[in-house]
Structures are given as C-alpha cells and as structure tokens.
Coordinates of C-alpha atoms in Angstrom, one line a residue:
M1 CA 31.5 1.7 6.2
T2 CA 30.5 5.3 6.1
T3 CA 27.2 6.7 7.2
T4 CA 26.3 7.7 3.7
R5 CA 26.8 4.1 2.5
F6 CA 24.7 2.8 5.4
H7 CA 22.0 5.3 4.5
V8 CA 22.0 4.1 0.9
L9 CA 21.9 0.4 1.9
A10 CA 19.0 1.2 4.3
L11 CA 17.0 2.9 1.6
E12 CA 17.7 0.0 -0.8
G13 CA 16.6 -2.5 1.8
M14 CA 13.4 -0.6 2.5
S15 CA 12.7 -0.1 -1.2
L16 CA 13.1 -3.8 -1.9
S17 CA 10.8 -4.7 1.0
L18 CA 8.2 -2.3 -0.2
W19 CA 8.4 -3.5 -3.7
L20 CA 8.1 -7.2 -2.5
A21 CA 5.0 -6.2 -0.3
A22 CA 3.5 -4.5 -3.4
V23 CA 4.0 -7.5 -5.8
M24 CA 2.7 -9.9 -3.1
L25 CA -0.5 -7.8 -2.5
N26 CA -1.1 -7.3 -6.2
M27 CA -0.6 -11.1 -6.8
I28 CA -3.0 -11.9 -4.1
S29 CA -5.6 -9.4 -5.3
V30 CA -5.4 -10.8 -8.9
L31 CA -5.6 -14.4 -7.6
W32 CA -8.6 -13.5 -5.3
L33 CA -10.4 -11.7 -8.1
G34 CA -9.6 -14.6 -10.4
F35 CA -10.9 -17.1 -8.0
Q36 CA -14.1 -15.2 -7.7
G37 CA -14.4 -14.8 -11.4
L38 CA -14.1 -18.6 -11.8
Q39 CA -16.6 -19.1 -9.3
W40 CA -18.9 -16.7 -11.1
L41 CA -18.4 -18.7 -14.3
H42 CA -19.2 -21.9 -12.6
D43 CA -22.1 -20.9 -10.4
G44 CA -23.6 -18.0 -12.5
H45 CA -23.7 -15.5 -9.7
W46 CA -21.2 -13.1 -8.3
T47 CA -20.4 -13.9 -4.7
A48 CA -19.9 -10.8 -2.4
Q49 CA -16.5 -10.4 -1.1
P50 CA -16.0 -9.4 2.7
P51 CA -14.7 -6.0 3.2
V52 CA -11.0 -5.5 4.4
M53 CA -12.3 -4.1 7.6
T54 CA -13.6 -7.4 8.8
W55 CA -10.1 -8.9 8.3
I56 CA -8.5 -6.0 10.1
R57 CA -10.8 -6.3 13.0
N58 CA -9.9 -10.0 13.4
V59 CA -6.1 -9.4 13.3
C60 CA -5.9 -6.7 16.0
P61 CA -9.3 -6.5 17.8
G62 CA -8.0 -4.3 20.7
L63 CA -5.6 -2.0 18.9
C64 CA -7.8 -1.2 16.0
T65 CA -10.8 0.2 18.0
Y66 CA -9.6 3.7 17.2
M67 CA -10.5 3.1 13.6
D68 CA -14.3 3.0 14.3
N69 CA -14.2 5.9 16.8
P70 CA -15.6 9.0 15.2
H71 CA -13.5 11.3 17.4
S72 CA -10.2 9.7 16.1
W73 CA -8.0 11.2 13.5
Y74 CA -10.1 12.3 10.6
G75 CA -7.8 10.6 7.9
I76 CA -8.0 7.2 9.7
A77 CA -11.8 7.5 10.0
K78 CA -12.1 8.2 6.4
L79 CA -9.7 5.4 5.4
A80 CA -11.8 3.0 7.7
H81 CA -14.9 4.1 6.1
F82 CA -13.5 3.6 2.6
L83 CA -12.1 0.2 3.4
S84 CA -15.5 -0.9 4.9
A85 CA -17.1 -0.1 1.5
V86 CA -14.6 -1.6 -0.9
P87 CA -14.3 -5.4 -1.6
S88 CA -11.1 -7.1 -0.5
G89 CA -9.6 -7.8 -3.9
L90 CA -9.9 -4.2 -5.0
A91 CA -8.6 -2.8 -1.7
L92 CA -5.6 -5.1 -1.8
A93 CA -4.8 -4.0 -5.4
L94 CA -5.0 -0.3 -4.3
I95 CA -2.7 -0.8 -1.4
G96 CA -0.3 -2.8 -3.6
I97 CA -0.2 0.0 -6.2
A98 CA 0.4 2.5 -3.4
L99 CA 3.3 0.5 -2.0
G100 CA 4.8 0.1 -5.5
V101 CA 4.7 3.9 -6.0
L102 CA 6.2 4.4 -2.5
S103 CA 8.9 1.9 -3.3
V104 CA 9.9 3.8 -6.5
S105 CA 10.0 7.0 -4.7
V106 CA 12.2 5.7 -1.9
S107 CA 14.7 4.1 -4.4
D108 CA 15.1 7.2 -6.5
H109 CA 18.8 7.8 -7.2
R110 CA 18.7 11.1 -9.0
P111 CA 21.6 13.3 -7.8
L112 CA 20.8 16.6 -6.1
A113 CA 21.4 19.8 -7.8
P114 CA 24.7 21.4 -7.0
S115 CA 24.5 24.2 -4.7
V116 CA 25.5 27.6 -6.0
S117 CA 28.0 29.4 -3.8
R118 CA 28.3 32.6 -5.7
A119 CA 26.8 34.1 -8.8
R120 CA 28.8 34.5 -11.9
S121 CA 29.6 37.8 -13.3
F122 CA 29.8 38.3 -17.0

C-alpha cells in the first residue's frame, strides 16, 4: 500500500468519524430540545437548561481549569464565556454543525489544479 493510498484512507476515516460525531451531537440536541418542549407542553413553563460549561467542568475538573483563567489563551476564554451563556441543546447543535462542516472539508476530493511548467507561446 502506497503512502498516498494510506493518506486517502486516513482522511476518509477521519471524515467518517467527524460526520458520525456531528450526526450524534445533532440528534442529541434535537432530542434534548424535544424533551424540553414536551415538558413545556405538559407543565406549561420552560425549564432552564444547564449550560455546557457545567458538564465540561464535571468531565475534566483538573484539566479544564485553564478555561476559567482570564490569563489563558483569549480564544479559549471567549469560547468558555460563550458556552457558559448558551443552553446545552443549542450548544450541542452548534458544535454538531461545525463538525459536519469540518467533515465535508476533510473529505473534499476535488483534484488539484495542474501545475504549469512553462508558458505557451502563440
């Protein structure tokens, strides 16, 4: 097996895993928001969803302390601030859509433009 074929297979595998993660996150967000909507129809009031940051802090309490640090990388701090304000279902949907777009960009099979070695003279 050549390295080019191995590279193509690796890209296909990564694209498939990103696509599956995107589908799972979007399905979870739809089910989460649907369950909340059914509760709203039953009870008559909209229950507040916990933000995603509470779940992230429970998953990796020691490793994720840099997200709350104001001196950390600015992009991570902005992302943590955004995720602390957005409800879980919406955040999962946004992450799923981003993974789907990334999956499509990884699996792009358009050929590269041929290189021009010399100019034609007319």
